[in-house]
mmCIF file of C-alpha atoms in Angstrom:
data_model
loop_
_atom_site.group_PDB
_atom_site.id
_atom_site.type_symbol
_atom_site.label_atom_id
_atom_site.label_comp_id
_atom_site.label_asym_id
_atom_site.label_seq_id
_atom_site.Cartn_x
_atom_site.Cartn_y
_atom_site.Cartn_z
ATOM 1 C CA UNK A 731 0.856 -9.570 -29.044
ATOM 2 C CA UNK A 732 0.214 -12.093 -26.162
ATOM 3 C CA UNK A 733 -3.474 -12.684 -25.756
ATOM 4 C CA UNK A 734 -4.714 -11.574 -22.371
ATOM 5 C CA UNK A 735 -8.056 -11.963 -20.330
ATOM 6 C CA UNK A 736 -9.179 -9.586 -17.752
ATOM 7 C CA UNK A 737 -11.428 -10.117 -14.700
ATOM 8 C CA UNK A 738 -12.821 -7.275 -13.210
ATOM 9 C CA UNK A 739 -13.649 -6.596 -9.561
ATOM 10 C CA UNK A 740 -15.882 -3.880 -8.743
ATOM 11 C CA UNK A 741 -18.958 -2.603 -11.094
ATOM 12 C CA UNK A 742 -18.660 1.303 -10.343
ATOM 13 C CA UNK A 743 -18.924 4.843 -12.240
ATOM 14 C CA UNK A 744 -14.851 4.753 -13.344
ATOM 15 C CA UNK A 745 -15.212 0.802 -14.355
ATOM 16 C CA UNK A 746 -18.574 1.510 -16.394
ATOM 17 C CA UNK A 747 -17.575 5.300 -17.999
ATOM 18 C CA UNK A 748 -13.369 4.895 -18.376
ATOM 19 C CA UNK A 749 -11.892 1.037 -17.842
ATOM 20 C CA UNK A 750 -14.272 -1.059 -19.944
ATOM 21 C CA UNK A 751 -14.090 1.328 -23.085
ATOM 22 C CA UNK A 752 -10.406 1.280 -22.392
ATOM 23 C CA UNK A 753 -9.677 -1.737 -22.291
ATOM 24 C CA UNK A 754 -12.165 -2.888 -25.336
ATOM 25 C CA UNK A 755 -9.976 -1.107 -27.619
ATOM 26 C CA UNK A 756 -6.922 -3.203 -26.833
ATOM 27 C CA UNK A 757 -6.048 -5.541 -29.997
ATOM 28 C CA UNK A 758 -5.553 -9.355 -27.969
ATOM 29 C CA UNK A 759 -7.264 -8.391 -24.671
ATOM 30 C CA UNK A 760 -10.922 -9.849 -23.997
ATOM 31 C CA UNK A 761 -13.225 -9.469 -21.210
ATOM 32 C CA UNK A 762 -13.409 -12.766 -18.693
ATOM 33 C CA UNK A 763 -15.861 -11.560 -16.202
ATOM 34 C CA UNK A 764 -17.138 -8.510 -14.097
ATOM 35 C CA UNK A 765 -18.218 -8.869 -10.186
ATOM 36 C CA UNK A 766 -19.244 -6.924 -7.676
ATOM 37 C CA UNK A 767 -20.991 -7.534 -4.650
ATOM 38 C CA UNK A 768 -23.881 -5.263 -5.953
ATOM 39 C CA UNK A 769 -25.565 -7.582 -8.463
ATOM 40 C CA UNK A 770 -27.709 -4.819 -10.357
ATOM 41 C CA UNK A 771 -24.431 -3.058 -10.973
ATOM 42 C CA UNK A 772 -23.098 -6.085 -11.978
ATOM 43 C CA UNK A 773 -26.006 -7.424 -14.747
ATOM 44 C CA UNK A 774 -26.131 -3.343 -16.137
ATOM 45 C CA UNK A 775 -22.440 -3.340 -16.538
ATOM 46 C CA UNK A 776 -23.207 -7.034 -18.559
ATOM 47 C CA UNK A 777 -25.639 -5.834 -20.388
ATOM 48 C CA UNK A 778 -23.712 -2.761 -21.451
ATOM 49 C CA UNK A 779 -20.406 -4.321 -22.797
ATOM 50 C CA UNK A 780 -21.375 -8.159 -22.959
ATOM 51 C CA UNK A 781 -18.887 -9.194 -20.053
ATOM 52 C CA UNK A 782 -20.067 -12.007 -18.227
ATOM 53 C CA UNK A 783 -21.216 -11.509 -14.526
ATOM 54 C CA UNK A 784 -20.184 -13.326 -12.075
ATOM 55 C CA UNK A 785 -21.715 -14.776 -9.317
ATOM 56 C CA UNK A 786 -20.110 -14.682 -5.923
ATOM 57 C CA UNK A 787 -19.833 -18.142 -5.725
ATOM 58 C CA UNK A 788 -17.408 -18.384 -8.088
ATOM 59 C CA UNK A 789 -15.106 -15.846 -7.782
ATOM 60 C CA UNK A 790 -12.479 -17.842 -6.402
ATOM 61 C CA UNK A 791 -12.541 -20.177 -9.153
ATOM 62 C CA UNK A 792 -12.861 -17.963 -12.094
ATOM 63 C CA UNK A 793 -9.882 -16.116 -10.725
ATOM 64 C CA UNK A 794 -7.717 -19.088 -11.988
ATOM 65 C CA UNK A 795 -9.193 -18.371 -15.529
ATOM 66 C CA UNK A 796 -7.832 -14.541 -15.993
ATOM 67 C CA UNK A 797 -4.590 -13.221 -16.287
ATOM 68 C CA UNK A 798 -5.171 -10.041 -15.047
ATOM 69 C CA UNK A 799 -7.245 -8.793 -12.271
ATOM 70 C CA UNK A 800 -8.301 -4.917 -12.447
ATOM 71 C CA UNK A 801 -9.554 -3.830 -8.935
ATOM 72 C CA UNK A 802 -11.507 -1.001 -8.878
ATOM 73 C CA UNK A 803 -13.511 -1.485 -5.462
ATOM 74 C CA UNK A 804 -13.060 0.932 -2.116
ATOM 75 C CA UNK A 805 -9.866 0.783 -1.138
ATOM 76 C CA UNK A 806 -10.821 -0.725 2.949
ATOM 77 C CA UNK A 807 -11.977 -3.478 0.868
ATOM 78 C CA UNK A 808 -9.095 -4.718 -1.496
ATOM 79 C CA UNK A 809 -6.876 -6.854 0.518
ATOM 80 C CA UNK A 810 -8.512 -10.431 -0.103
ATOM 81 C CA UNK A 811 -8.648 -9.547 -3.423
ATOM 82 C CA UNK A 812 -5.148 -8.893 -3.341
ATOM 83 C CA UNK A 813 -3.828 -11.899 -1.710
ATOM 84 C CA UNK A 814 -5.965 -13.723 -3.718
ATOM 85 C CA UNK A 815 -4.064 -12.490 -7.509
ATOM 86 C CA UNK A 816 -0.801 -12.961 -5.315
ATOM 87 C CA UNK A 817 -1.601 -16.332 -4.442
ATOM 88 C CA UNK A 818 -2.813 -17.094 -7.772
ATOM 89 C CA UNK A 819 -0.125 -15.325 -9.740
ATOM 90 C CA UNK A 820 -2.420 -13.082 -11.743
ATOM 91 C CA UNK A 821 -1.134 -9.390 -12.675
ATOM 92 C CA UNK A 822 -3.437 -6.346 -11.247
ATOM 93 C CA UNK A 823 -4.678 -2.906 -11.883
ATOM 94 C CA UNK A 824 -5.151 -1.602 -8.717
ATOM 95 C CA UNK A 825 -7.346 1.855 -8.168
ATOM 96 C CA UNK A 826 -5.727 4.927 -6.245
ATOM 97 C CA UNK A 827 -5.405 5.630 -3.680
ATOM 98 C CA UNK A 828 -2.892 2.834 -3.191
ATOM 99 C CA UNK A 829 -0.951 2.691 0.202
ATOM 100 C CA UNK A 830 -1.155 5.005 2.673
ATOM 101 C CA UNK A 831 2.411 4.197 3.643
ATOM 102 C CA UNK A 832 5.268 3.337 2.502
ATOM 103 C CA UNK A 833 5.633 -0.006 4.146
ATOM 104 C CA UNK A 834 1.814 -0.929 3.248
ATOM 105 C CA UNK A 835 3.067 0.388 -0.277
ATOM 106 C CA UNK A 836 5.803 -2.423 -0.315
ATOM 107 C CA UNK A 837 4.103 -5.116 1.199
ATOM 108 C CA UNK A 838 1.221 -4.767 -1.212
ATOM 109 C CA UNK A 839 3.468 -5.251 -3.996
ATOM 110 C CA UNK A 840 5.558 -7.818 -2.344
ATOM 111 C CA UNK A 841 5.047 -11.464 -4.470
ATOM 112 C CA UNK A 842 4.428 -9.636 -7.896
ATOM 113 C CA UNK A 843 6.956 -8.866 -10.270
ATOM 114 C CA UNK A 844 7.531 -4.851 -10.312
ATOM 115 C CA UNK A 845 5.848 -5.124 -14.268
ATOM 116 C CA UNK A 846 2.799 -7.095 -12.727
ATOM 117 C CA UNK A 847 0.981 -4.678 -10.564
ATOM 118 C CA UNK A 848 0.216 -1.206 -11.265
ATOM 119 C CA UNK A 849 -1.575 1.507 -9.869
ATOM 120 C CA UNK A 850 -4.289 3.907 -11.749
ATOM 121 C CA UNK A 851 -2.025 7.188 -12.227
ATOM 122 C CA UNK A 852 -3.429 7.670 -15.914
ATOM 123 C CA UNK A 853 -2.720 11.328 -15.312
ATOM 124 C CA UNK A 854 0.871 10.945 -15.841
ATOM 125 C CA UNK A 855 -0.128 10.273 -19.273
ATOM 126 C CA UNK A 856 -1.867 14.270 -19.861
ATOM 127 C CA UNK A 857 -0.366 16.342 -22.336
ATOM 128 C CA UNK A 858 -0.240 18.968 -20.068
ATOM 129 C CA UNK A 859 1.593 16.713 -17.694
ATOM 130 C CA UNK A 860 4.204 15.352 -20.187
ATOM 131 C CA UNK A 861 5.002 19.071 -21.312
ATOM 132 C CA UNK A 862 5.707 20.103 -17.871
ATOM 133 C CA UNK A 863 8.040 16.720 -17.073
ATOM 134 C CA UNK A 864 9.554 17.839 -20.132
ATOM 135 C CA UNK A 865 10.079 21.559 -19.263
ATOM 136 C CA UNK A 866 11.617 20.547 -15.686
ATOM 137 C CA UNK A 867 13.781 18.180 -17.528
ATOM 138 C CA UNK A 868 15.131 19.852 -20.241
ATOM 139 C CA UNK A 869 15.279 23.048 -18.195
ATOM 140 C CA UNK A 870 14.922 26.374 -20.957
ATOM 141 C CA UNK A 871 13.561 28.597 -17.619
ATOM 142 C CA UNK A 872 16.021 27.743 -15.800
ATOM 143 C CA UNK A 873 15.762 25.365 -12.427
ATOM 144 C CA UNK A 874 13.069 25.107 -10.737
ATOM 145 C CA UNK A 875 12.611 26.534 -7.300
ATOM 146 C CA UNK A 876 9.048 26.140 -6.054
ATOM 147 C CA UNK A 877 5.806 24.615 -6.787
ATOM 148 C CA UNK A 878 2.142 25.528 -5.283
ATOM 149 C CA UNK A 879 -0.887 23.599 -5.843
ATOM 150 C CA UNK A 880 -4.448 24.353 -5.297
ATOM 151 C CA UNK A 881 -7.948 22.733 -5.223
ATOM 152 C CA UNK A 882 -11.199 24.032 -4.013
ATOM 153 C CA UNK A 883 -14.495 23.666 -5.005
ATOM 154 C CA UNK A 884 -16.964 24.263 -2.454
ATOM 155 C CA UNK A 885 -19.948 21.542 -2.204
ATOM 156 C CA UNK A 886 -22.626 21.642 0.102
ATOM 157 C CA UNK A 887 -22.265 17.762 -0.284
ATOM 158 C CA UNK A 888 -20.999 15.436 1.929
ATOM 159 C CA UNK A 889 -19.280 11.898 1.413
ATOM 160 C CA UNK A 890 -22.056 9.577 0.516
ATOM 161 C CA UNK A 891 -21.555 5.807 0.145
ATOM 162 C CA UNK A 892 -17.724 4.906 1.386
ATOM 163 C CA UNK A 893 -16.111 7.752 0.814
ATOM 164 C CA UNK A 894 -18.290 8.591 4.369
ATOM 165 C CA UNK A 895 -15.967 6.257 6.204
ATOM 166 C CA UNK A 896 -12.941 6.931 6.516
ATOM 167 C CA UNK A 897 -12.008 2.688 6.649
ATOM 168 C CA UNK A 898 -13.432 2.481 3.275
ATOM 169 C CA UNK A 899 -11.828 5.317 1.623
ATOM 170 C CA UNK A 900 -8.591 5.807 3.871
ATOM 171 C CA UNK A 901 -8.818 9.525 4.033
ATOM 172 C CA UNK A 902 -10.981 12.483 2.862
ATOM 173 C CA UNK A 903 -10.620 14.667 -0.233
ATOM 174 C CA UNK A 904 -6.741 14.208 -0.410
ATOM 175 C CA UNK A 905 -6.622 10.606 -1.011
ATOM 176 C CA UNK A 906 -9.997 10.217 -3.256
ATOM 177 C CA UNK A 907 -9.464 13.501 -5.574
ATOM 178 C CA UNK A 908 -6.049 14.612 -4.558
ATOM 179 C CA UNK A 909 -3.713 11.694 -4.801
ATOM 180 C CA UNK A 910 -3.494 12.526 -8.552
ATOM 181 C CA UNK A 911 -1.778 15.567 -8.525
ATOM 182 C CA UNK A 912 0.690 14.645 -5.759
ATOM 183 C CA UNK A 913 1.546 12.006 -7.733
ATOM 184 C CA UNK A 914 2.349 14.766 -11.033
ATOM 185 C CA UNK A 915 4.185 17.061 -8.820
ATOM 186 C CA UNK A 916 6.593 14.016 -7.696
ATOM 187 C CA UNK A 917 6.749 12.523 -11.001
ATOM 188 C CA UNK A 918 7.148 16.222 -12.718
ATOM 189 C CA UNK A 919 10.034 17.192 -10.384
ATOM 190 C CA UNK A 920 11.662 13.993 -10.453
ATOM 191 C CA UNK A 921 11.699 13.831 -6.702
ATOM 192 C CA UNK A 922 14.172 11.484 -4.767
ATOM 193 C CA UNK A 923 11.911 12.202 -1.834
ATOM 194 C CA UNK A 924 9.302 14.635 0.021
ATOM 195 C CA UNK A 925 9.234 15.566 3.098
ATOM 196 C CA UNK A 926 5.845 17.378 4.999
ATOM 197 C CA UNK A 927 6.476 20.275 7.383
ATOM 198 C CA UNK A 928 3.391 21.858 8.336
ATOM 199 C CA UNK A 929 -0.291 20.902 7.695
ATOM 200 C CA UNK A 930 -3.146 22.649 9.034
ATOM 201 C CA UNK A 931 -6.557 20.525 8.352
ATOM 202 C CA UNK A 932 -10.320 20.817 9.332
ATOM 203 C CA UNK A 933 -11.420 17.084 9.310
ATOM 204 C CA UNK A 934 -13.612 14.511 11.315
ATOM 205 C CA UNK A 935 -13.490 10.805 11.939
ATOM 206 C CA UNK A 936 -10.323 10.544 9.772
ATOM 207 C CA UNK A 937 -12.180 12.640 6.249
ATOM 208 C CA UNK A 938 -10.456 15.438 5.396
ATOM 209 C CA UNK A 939 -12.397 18.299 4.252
ATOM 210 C CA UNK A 940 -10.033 21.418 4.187
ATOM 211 C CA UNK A 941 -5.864 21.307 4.430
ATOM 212 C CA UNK A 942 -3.007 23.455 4.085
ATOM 213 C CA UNK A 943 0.483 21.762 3.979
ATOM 214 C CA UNK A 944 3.941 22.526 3.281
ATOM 215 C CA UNK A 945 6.299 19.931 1.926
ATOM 216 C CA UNK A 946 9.592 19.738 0.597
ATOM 217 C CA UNK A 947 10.970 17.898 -2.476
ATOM 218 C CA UNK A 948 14.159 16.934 -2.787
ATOM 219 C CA UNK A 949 15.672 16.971 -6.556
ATOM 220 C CA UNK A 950 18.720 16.577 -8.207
ATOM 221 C CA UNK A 951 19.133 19.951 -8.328
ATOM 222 C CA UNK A 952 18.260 20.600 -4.486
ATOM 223 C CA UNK A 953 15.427 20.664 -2.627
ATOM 224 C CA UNK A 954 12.411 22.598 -3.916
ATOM 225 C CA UNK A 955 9.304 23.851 -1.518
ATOM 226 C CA UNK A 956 5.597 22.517 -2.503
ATOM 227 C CA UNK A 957 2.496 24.332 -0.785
ATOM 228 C CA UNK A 958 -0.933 22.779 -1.183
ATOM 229 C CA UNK A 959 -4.177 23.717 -0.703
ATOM 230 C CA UNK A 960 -7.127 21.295 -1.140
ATOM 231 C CA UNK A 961 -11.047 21.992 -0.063
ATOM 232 C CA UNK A 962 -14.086 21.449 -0.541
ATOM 233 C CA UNK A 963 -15.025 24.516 1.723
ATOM 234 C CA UNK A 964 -13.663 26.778 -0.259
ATOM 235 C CA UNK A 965 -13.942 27.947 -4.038
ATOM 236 C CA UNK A 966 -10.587 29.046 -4.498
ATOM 237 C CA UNK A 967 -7.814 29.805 -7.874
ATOM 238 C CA UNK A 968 -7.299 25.873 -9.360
ATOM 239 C CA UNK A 969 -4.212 25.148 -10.805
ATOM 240 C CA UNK A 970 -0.715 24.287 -10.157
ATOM 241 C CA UNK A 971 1.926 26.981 -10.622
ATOM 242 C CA UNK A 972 5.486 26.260 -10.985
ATOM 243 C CA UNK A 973 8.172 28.622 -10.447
ATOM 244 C CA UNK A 974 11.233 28.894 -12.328
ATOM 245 C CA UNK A 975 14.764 30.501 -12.230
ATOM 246 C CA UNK A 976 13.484 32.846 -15.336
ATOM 247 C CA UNK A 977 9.706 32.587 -15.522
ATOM 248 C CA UNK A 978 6.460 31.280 -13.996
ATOM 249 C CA UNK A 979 4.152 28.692 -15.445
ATOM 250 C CA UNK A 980 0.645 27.627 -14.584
ATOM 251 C CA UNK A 981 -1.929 25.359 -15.701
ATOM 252 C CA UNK A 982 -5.008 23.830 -14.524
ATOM 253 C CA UNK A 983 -4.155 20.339 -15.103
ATOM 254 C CA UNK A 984 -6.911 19.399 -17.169
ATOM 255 C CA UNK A 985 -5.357 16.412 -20.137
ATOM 256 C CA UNK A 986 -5.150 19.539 -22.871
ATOM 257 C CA UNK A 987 -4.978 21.972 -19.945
ATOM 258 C CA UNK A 988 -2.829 25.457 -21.522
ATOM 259 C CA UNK A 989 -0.040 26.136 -19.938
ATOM 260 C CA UNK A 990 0.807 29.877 -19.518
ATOM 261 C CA UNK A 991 4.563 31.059 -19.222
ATOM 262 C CA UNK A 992 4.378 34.192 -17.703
ATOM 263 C CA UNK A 993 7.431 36.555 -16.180
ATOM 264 C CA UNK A 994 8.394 36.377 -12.418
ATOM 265 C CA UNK A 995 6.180 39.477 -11.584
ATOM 266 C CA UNK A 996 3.671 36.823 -12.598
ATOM 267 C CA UNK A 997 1.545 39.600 -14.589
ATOM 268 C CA UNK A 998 1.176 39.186 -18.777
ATOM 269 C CA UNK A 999 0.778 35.984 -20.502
ATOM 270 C CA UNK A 1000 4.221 35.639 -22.773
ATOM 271 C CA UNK A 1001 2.881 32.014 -24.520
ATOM 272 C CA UNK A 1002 0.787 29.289 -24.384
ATOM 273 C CA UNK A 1003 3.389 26.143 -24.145
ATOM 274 C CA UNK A 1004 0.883 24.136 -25.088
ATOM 275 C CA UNK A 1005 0.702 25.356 -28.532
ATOM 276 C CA UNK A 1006 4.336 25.027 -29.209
ATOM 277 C CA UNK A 1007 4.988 22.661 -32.247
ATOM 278 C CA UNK A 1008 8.214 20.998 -30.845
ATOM 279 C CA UNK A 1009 6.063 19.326 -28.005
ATOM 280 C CA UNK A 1010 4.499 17.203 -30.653
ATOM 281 C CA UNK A 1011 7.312 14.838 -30.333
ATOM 282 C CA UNK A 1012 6.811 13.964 -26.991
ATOM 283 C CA UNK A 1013 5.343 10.582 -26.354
ATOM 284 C CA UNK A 1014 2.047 9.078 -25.060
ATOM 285 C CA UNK A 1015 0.339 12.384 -24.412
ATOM 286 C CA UNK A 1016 -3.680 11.900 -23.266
ATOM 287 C CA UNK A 1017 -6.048 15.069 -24.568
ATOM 288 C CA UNK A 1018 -8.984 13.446 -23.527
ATOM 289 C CA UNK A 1019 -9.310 11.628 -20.252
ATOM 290 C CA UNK A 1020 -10.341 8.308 -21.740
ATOM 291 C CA UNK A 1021 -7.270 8.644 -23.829
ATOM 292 C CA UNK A 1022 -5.404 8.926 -20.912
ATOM 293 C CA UNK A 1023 -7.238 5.627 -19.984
ATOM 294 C CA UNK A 1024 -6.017 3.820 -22.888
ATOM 295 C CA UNK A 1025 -2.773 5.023 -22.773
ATOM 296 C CA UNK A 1026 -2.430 3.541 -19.229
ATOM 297 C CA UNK A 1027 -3.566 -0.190 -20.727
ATOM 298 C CA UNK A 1028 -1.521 -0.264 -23.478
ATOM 299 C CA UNK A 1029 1.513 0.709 -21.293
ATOM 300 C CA UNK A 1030 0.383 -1.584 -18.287
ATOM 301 C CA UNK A 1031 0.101 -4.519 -21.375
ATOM 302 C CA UNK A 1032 3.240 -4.035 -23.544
ATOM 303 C CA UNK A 1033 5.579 -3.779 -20.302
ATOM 304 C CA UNK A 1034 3.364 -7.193 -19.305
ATOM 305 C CA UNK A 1035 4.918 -8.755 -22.256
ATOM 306 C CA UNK A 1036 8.022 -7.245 -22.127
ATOM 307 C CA UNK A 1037 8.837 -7.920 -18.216
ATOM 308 C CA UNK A 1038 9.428 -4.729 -17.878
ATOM 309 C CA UNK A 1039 8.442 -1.900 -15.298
ATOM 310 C CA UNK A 1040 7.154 1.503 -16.809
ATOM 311 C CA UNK A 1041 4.958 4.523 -15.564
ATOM 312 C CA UNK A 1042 2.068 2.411 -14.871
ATOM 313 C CA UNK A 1043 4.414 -0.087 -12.283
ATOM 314 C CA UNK A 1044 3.572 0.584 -8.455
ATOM 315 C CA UNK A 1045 7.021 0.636 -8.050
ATOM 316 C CA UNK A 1046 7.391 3.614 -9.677
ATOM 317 C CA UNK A 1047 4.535 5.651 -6.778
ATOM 318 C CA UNK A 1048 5.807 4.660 -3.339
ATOM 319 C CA UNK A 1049 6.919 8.008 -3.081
ATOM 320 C CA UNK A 1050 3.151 8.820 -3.559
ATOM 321 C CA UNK A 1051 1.970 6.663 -0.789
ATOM 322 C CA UNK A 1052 5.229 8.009 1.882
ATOM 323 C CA UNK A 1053 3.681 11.606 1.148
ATOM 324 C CA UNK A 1054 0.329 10.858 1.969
ATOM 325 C CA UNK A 1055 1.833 8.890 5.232
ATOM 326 C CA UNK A 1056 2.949 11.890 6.310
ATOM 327 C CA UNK A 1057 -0.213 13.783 5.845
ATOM 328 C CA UNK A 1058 -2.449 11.120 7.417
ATOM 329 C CA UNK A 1059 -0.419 10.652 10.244
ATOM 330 C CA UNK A 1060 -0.478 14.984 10.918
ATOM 331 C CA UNK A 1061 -4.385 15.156 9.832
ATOM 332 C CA UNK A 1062 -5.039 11.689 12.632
ATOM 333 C CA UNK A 1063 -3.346 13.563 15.785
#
């Protein structure tokens, strides 16, 4: 394997607890440097994994010495970073939430090759995820015909640090928390596209704190209706529930999250998918979420030296970022 060295821009909670131990384990990949504009984050980070801090000084410079970038700083803030790596022909990890647009999706990735910038959707790589990709695909219940989604955790909380400004963080609890799981009910469903219909939202200054939408996703198969509901007013039933021709399943999305088949009355648990031997075979399937972490790397890496685009490609999420559009522009009126 091709050695590779990795500069990393932004000294956070996800960097410190997920990326670095991630990326540590990768045979061929070392550390170049860490920066971020908060120096004590910066020097603890150091001190915890040996990675050299960088100075501000020298950013500019040392981004000639990497050849990949990982940027993992509020997403109001990337764009210098990312004309710089375009400029400078350096790969990138970028941190969701991505776009919120399909045209900003494009011309973020415009000047990279499609196998040379990627977006953190490590939850495509869940077991519970894969199984459920698989299920749709292979189709034993049947088609599938709708899909509901729901998130709430009440907090008495607010958005602290940027995810209190809606320039920093480009949207409330849909785009920080939620961006995930639109991204696994596109990439479960195969979707050729999504469409929003309704949205009702309690927000302020541009943060989102309590929506219901409707959407439809188009398939091969036809188009299939997708209800959400995502708070954090509101303790509500977590999980995402997919109906099918001959059954229902649900599962709270967790990596090793059970997945319950149950009949279209939706009462009685029939099995636990999860537990089914023949879904050993299927590949690159996260348990933990750090696995789900490495999975991502080594992905992002061997399509790197292959030239080739994979799950971890931006490419493969602009539907992601056309959804959201949608949402944003309903939630901003």
């Amino acid at each position: 394997m091709k050695g590779y060295r990795i500069g990393i821009i932004g000294a956070g909670s996800i960097v410190e607890s997920n990326h670095l131990p991630a990326i540590a384990s990768l045979p061929g990949v070392k550390f170049a440097w860490i920066y971020d504009k908060n120096a004590v984050r910066s020097a603890l980070v150091s001190k915890m994994y040996g990675v050299p801090a960088l100075a501000e000084d020298a950013f500019d410079h040392a981004v000639g010495d990497v050849d990949i970038c990982l940027l993992a700083i509020p997403y109001g803030t990337r764009k210098p970073y990312i004309d710089l790596c375009r400029r400078s022909g350096k790969a990138i990890v970028i941190e969701k939430p991505f776009a919120f647009s399909k045209e900003e999706h494009l011309a973020t990735c415009e000047g990279f090759d499609d196998w040379a910038i990627a977006v953190n959707f490590q939850r495509r790589y869940y077991r519970s995820v894969a199984i459920l990709r698989h299920i749709v695909r292979s189709r034993p219940l049947g088609g599938l015909r709708s899909i509901r989604f729901i998130q709430g955790n009440f907090t008495l909380k607010g958005g602290s640090g940027y995810l209190s400004s809606a320039k920093l963080a480009g949207g409330g609890v849909i785009a920080e928390s939620s961006s995930h799981i639109l991204d696994i009910i596109l990439s479960v469903a195969a979707a050729k596209s999504v469409r929003l219909q309704e949205l009702r939202s309690l927000h302020m200054d541009g943060l989102d704190y309590d929506s219901i939408f409707d959407s439809l996703v188009e398939t091969a198969e036809g188009e299939v209706p997708v209800h959400c509901e995502i708070s954090t007013l509101r303790n509500l039933a977590n999980g995402l529930y997919l109906e099918f021709d001959n059954g229902l399943l649900t599962c709270d999305l967790s990596p090793d999250g059970k997945i319950f088949l149950r009949n279209k009355t939706g009462s009685g648990i029939d099995l636990s998918l999860t537990e089914v031997a023949s879904y050993e075979s299927i590949q690159c399937q996260a348990t933990r979420i750090n696995e789900a972490f490495l999975i991502f790397w080594q992905q992002f890496i061997l399509g790197l030296g292959r030239k080739e685009a994979n799950l971890t490609s931006a490419c493969t999420s602009i539907l992601t970022s056309s959804w959201l559009e949608g949402i944003y522009e309903k939630i901003s009126i």
